[in-house]
Short mmCIF file of C-alpha atoms in Angstrom, two decimals:
data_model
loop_
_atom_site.label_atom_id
_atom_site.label_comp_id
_atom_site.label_asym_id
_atom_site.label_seq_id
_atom_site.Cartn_x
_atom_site.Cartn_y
_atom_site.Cartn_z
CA UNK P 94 -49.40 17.97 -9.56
CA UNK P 95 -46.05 17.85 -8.83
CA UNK P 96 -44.91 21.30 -6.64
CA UNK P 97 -41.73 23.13 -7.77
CA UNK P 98 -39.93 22.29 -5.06
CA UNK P 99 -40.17 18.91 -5.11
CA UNK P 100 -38.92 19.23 -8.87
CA UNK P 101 -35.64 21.41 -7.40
CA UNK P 102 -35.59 18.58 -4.74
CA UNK P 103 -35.49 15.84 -7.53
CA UNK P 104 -33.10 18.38 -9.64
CA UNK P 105 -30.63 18.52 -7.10
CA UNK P 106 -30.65 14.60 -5.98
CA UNK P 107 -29.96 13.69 -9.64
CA UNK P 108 -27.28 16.56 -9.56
CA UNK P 109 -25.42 14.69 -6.52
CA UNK P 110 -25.99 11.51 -7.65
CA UNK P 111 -23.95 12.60 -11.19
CA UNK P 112 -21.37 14.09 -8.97
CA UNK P 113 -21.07 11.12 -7.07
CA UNK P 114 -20.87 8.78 -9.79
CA UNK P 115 -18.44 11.16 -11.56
CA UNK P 116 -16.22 11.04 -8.82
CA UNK P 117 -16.39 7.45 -8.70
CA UNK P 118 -15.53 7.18 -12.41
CA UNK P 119 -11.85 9.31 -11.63
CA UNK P 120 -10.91 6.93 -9.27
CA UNK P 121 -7.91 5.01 -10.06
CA UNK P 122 -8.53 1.63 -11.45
CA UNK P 123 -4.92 -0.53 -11.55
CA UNK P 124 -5.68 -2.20 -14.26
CA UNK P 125 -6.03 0.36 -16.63
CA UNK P 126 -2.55 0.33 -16.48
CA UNK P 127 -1.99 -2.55 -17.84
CA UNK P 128 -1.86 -1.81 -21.30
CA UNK P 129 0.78 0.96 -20.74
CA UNK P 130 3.32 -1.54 -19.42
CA UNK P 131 2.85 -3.94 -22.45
CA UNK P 132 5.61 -2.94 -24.60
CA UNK P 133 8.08 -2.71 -21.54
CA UNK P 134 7.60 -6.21 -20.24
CA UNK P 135 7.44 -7.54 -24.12
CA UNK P 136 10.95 -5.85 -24.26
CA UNK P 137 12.69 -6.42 -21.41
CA UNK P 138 11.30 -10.29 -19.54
CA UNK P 139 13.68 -12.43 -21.53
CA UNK P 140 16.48 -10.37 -21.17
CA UNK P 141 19.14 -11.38 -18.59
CA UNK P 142 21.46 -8.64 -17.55
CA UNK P 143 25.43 -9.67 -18.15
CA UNK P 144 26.30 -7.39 -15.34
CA UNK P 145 25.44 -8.15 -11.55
CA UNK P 146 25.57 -5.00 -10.11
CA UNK P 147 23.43 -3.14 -13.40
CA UNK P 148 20.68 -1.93 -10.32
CA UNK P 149 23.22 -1.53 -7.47
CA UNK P 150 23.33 1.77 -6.01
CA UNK P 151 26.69 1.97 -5.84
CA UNK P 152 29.43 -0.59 -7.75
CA UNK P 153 32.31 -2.03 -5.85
CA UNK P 154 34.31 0.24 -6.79
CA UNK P 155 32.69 3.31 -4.86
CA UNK P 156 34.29 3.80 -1.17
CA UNK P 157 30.20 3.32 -0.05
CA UNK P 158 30.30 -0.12 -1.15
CA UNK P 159 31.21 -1.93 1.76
CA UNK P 160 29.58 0.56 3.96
CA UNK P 161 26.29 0.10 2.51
CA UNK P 162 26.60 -3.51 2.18
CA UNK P 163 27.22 -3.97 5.54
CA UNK P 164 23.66 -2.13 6.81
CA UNK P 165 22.12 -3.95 4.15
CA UNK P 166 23.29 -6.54 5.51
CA UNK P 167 22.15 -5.52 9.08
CA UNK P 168 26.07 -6.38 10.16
CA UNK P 169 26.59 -4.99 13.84
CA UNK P 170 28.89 -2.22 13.79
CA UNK P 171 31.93 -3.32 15.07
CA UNK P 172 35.44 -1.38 15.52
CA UNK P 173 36.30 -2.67 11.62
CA UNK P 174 33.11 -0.75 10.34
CA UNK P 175 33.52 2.23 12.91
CA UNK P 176 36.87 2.34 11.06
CA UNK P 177 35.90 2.03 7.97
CA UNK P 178 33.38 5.30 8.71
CA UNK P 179 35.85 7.41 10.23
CA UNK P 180 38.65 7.06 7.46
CA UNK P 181 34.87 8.13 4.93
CA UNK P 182 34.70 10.93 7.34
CA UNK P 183 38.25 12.12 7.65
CA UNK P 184 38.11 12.25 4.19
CA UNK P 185 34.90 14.24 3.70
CA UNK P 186 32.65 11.85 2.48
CA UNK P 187 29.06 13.47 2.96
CA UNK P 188 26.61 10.45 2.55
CA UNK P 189 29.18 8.52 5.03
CA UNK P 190 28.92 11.65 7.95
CA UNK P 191 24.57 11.64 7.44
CA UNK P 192 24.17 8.19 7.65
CA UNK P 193 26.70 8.23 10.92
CA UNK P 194 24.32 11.23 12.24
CA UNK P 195 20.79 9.68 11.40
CA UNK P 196 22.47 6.57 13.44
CA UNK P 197 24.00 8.95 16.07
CA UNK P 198 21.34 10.90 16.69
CA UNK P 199 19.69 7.82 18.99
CA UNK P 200 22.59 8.45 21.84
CA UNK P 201 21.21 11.58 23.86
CA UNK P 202 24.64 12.30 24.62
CA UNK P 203 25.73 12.99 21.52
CA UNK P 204 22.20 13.82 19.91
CA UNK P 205 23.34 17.78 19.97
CA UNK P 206 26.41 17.04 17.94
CA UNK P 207 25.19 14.85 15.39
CA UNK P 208 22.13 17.27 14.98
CA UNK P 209 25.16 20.17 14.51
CA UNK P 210 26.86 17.80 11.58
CA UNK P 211 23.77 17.61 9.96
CA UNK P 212 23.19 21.53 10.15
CA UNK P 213 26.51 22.07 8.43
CA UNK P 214 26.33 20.11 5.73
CA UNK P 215 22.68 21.32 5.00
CA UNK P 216 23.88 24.65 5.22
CA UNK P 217 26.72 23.47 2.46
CA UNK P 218 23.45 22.75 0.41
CA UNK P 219 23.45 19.21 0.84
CA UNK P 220 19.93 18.04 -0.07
CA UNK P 221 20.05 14.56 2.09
CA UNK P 222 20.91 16.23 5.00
CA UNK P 223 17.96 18.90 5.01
CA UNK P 224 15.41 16.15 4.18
CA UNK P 225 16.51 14.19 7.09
CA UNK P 226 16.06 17.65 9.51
CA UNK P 227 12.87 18.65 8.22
CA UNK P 228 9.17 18.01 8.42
CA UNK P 229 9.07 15.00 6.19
CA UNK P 230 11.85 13.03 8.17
CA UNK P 231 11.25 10.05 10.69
CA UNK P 232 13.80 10.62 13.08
CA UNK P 233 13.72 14.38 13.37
CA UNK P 234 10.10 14.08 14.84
CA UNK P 235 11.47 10.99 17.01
CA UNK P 236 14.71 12.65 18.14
CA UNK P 237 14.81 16.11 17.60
CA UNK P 238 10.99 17.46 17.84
CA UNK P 239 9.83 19.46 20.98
CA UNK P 240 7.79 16.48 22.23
CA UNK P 241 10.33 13.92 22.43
CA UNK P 242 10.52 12.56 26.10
CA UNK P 243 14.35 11.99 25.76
CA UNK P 244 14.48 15.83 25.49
CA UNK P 245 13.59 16.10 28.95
CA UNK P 246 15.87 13.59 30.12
CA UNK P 247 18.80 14.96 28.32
CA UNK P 248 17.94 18.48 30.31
CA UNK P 249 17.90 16.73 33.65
CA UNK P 250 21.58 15.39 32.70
CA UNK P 251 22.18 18.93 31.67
CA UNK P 252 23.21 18.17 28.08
CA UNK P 253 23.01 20.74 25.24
CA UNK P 254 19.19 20.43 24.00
CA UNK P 255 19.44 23.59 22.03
CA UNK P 256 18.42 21.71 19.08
CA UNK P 257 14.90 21.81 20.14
CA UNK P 258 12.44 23.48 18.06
CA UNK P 259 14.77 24.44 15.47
CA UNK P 260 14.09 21.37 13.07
CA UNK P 261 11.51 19.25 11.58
CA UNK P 262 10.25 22.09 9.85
CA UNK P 263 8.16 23.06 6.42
CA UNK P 264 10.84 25.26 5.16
CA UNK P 265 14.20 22.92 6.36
CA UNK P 266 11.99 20.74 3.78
CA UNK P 267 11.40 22.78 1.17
CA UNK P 268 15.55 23.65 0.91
CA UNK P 269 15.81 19.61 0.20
CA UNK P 270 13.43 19.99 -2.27
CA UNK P 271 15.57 22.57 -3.87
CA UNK P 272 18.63 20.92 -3.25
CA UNK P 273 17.33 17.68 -5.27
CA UNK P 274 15.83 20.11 -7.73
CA UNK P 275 19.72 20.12 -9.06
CA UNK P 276 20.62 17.01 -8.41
CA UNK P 277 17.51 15.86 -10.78
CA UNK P 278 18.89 18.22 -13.50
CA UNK P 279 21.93 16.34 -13.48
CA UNK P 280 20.52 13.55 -14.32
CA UNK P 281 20.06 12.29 -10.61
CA UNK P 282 17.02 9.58 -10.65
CA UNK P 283 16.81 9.16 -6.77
CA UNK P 284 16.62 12.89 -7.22
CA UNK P 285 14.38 12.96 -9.61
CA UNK P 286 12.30 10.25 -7.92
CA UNK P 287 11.58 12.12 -5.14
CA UNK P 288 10.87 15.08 -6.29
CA UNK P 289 8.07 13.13 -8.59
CA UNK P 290 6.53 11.78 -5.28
CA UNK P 291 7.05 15.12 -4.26
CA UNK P 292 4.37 16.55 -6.50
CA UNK P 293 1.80 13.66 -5.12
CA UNK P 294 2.07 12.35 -9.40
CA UNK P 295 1.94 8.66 -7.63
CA UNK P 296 -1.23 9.71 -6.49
CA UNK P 297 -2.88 11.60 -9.44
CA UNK P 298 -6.05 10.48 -11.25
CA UNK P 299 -5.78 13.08 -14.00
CA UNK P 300 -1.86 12.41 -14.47
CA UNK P 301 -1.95 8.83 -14.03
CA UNK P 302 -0.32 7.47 -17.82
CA UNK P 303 2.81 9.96 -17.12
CA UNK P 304 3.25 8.43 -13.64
CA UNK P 305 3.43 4.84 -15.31
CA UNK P 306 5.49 6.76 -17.93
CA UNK P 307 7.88 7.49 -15.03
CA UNK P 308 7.81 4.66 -13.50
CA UNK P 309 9.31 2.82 -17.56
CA UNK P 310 11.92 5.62 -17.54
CA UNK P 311 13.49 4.83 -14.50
CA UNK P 312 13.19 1.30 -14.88
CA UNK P 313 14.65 1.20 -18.28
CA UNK P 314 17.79 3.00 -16.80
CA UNK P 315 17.29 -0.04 -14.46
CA UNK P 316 16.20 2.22 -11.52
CA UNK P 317 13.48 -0.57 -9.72
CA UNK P 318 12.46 1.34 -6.32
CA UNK P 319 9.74 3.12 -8.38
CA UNK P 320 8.57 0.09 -9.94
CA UNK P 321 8.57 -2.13 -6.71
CA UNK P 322 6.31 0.94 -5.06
CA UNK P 323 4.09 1.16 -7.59
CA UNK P 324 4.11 -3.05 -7.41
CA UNK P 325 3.21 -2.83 -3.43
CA UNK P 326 0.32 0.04 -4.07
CA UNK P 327 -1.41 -3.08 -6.14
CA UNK P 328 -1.70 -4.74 -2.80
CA UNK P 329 -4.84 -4.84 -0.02
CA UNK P 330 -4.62 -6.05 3.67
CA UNK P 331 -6.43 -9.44 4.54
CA UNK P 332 -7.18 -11.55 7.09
CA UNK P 333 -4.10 -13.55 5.67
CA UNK P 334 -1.84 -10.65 4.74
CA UNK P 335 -1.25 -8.62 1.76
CA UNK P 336 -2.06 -10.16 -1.34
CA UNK P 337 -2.91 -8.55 -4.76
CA UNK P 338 -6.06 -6.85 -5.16
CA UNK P 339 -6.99 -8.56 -9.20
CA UNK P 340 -5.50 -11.65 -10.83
CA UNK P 341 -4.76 -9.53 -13.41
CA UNK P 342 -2.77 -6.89 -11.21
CA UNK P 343 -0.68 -10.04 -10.12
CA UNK P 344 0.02 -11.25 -13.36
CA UNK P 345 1.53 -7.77 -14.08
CA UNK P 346 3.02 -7.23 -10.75
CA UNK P 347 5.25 -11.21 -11.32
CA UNK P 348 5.87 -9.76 -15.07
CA UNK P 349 7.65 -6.54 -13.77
CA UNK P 350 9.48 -9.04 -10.56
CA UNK P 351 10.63 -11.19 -13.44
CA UNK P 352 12.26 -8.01 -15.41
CA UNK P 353 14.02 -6.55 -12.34
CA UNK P 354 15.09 -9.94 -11.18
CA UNK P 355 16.48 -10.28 -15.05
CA UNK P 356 18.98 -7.14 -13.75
CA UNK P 357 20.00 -8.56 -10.12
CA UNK P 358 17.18 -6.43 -8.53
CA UNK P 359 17.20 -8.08 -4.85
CA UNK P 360 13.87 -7.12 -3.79
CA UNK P 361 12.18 -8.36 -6.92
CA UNK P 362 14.17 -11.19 -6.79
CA UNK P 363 12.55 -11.88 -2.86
CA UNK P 364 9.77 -11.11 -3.90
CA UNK P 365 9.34 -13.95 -6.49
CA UNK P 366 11.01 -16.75 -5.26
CA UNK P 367 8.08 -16.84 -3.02
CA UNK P 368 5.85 -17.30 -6.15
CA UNK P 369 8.53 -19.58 -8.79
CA UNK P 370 9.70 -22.08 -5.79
CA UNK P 371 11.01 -24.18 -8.04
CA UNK P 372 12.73 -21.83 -9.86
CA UNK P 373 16.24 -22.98 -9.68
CA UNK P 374 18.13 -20.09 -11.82
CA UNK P 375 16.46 -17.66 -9.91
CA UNK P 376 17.25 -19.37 -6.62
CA UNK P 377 20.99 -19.82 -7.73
CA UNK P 378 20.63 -15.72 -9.39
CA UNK P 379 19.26 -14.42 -5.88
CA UNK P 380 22.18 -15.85 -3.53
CA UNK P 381 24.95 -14.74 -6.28
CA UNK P 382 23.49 -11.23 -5.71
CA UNK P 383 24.26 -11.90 -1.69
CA UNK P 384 19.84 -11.58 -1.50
CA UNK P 385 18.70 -12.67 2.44
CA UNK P 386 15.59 -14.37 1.51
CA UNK P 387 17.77 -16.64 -0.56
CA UNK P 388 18.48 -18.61 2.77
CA UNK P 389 14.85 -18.57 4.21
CA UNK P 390 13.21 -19.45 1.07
CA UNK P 391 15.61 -22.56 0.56
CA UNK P 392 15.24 -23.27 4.11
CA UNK P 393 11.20 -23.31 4.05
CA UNK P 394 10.59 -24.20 0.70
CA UNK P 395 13.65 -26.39 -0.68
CA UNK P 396 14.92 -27.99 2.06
CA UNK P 397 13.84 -31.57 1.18
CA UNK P 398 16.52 -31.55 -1.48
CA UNK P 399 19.61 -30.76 0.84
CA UNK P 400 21.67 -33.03 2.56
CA UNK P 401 22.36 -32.79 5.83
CA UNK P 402 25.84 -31.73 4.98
CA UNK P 403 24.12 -28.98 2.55
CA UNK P 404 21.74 -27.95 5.40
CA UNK P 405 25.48 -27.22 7.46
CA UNK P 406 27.58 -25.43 4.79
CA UNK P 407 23.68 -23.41 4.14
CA UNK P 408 23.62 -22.78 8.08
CA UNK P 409 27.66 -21.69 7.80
CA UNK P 410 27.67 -19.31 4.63
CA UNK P 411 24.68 -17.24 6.50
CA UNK P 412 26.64 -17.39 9.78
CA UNK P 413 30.16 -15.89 8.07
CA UNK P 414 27.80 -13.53 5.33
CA UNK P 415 25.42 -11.58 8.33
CA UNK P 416 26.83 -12.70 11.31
CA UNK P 417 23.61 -14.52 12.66
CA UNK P 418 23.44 -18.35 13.67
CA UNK P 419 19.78 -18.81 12.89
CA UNK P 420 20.44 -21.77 10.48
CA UNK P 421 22.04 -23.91 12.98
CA UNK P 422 19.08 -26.17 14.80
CA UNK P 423 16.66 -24.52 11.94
CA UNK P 424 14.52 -27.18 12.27
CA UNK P 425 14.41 -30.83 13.83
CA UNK P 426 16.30 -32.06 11.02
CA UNK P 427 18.90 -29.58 10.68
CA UNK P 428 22.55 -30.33 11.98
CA UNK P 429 24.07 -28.15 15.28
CA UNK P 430 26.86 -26.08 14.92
CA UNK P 431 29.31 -29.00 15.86
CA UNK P 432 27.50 -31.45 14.33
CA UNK P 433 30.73 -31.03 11.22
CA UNK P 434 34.03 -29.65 10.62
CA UNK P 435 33.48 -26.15 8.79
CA UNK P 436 36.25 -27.75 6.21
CA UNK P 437 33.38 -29.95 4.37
CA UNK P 438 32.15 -26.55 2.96
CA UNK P 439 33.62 -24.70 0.12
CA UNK P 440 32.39 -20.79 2.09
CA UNK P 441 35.63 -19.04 1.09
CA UNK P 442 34.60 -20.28 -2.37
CA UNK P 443 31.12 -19.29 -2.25
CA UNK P 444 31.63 -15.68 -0.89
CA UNK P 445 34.30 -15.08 -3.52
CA UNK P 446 31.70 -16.19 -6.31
CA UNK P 447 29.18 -13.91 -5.14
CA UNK P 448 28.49 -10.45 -6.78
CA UNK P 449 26.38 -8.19 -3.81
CA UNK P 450 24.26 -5.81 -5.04
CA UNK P 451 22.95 -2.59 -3.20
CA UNK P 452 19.63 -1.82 -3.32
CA UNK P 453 19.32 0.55 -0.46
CA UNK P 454 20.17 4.29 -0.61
CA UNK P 455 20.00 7.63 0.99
CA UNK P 456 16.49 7.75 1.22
CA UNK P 457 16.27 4.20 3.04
CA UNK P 458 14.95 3.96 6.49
CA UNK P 459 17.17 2.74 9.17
CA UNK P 460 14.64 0.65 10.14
CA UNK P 461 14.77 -0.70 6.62
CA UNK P 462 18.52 -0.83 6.37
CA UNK P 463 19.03 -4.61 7.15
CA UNK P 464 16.52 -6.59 5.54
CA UNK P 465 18.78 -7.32 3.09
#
């Protein structure tokens, strides 16, 4: 006969076993989304925006334009963009003084002041500048935490260090989160974006259909950075690199590419090029929204149908847009710098017929700033 507590032994091994598989069953499975996005991509993948900036951050028109275009761009500051910040400044602009300090804050010399410009506008209940001085920010831990080696450098030199240990902190992070509480009320998406991250709904199980939900809403008010993260979660690590974990999760992921890039939406827009290399309207669409990867992927992919007069004027409208000669020599059969006179190309022209949009923001790391 079988004892009792070998029955309470089998009991509990079926009990773990159902646990087990229940947990298994609640874990998110991509594909399940797929069905919530159908609508959306039947709506929206044929339609081609009319306006070129309709996903820019900021329009022309905004005194940030040129400023964020220009660390998009990864453009070395210069005295013409150091002017261009202090007239912002001079003038109040608040976005224009943090991203000056998150910049700033890398000379040790000036770390204590920048740190100080930061404090008073977070103490003005500015949201941006309290994330970037509390527990959730990059460079507060690299620059302003109590374990930074520069800290003890900057003593020996006997400059002001008296921001140590008064930063990077749970509760600096929580007044953000109430900050962008308000903004989101407005009507803020950024906002409103992070304070959905916030709450960890990107990573629920149970509230997965409202996070996809989410994700629509801000795309529909042509908002993408929500739908390119959820795009790169759909991605595993390989040998090779990152590629998509299902067919059927890359099907979706080039569907929701093709409806950004249908609204000017540079980093969809990279993104697929790399997929649709023969793609000529999106090829001409990506370097009339001023995207980088417009010049690599002709460059790798396309270059058997320039000239070697087009392979020039190419190499000369990336010199005069980011300041960078990397085009020049590209590749055995690409002309030198003086191999023509810069006159053969139409660049004025080009630059003119080019619409930049800016898909960086507040939230963007510096490191990220000039991929663009």
């Amino acid at each position: 006969m079988i004892s009792h507590k070998t029955i309470i032994q089998v009991i509990l091994l079926s009990l773990s076993i159902s646990i087990l598989t229940g947990c298994k069953e609640k874990a998110i499975n991509p594909e399940d989304d797929i069905p919530l996005f159908k609508d959306f991509i039947e709506r929206n993948i044929d339609k081609v925006a009319d306006d070129p900036y309709i996903s820019s951050t900021v329009r022309p028109e905004s005194e940030m334009y040129e400023v964020l275009l220009d660390l998009q761009r990864g453009i070395p500051c210069d005295d013409k963009i150091q002017q261009r910040f202090s007239k912002l400044m001079s003038k109040g602009n608040e976005h224009a003084m943090i991203i000056k300090a998150r910049s700033g804050l890398l000379n040790i010399e000036k770390r204590s002041y920048w740190a100080s410009v930061l404090t008073d506008l977070m103490e003005k209940g500015n949201p941006y500048a309290a994330y970037w001085l509390s527990s959730k920010s990059n460079i507060c831990h690299m620059y302003l935490g109590s374990r930074n080696l520069g800290n003890k450098v900057a003593k020996d030199l006997g400059l002001d260090t008296s921001y140590e240990n008064k930063y990077c902190t749970e509760a600096i992070y929580q007044k953000a989160v109430e900050g962008f509480k308000k903004l989101a009320a407005e009507g803020d998406l950024r906002a409103q974006y992070f304070l959905l991250k916030d709450k960890g709904l990107d990573k629920s199980v149970e509230k997965r259909e409202e996070y996809i939900k989410e994700v629509i809403r801000f795309a529909e008010s042509h908002c993408y950075k929500p739908l390119m993260d959820y795009t790169s979660s759909l991605r595993k690590q390989t040998k090779e690199g990152r590629v998509f974990s299902t067919e059927k999760l890359k099907i979706l992921s080039l569907d929701l590419f093709r409806v950004a890039s249908n609204n000017y939406y540079i980093p969809a827009m990279s993104k697929l090029v790399y997929y649709e290399r023969d793609n000529t309207v999106l090829f001409d669409r990506l370097k009339k929204s001023g995207g980088r990867n417009y010049f690599w992927a002709m460059a790798f992919d396309r270059s058997n149908e320039l000239t070697t007069r087009d392979k020039y004027c190419h190499a000369l409208l990336y010199e005069k847009i980011y300041r960078d000669v990397d085009f020049y020599s590209f590749d055995s059969d690409w002309p030198k710098k003086d191999d023509f006179d810069e006159e053969i190309c139409e660049i004025d022209k080009e630059i003119d017929e080019m619409k930049p949009m800016i898909y960086i923001d507040y939230f963007t790391k510096s490191d990220n700033w000039g991929q663009g």
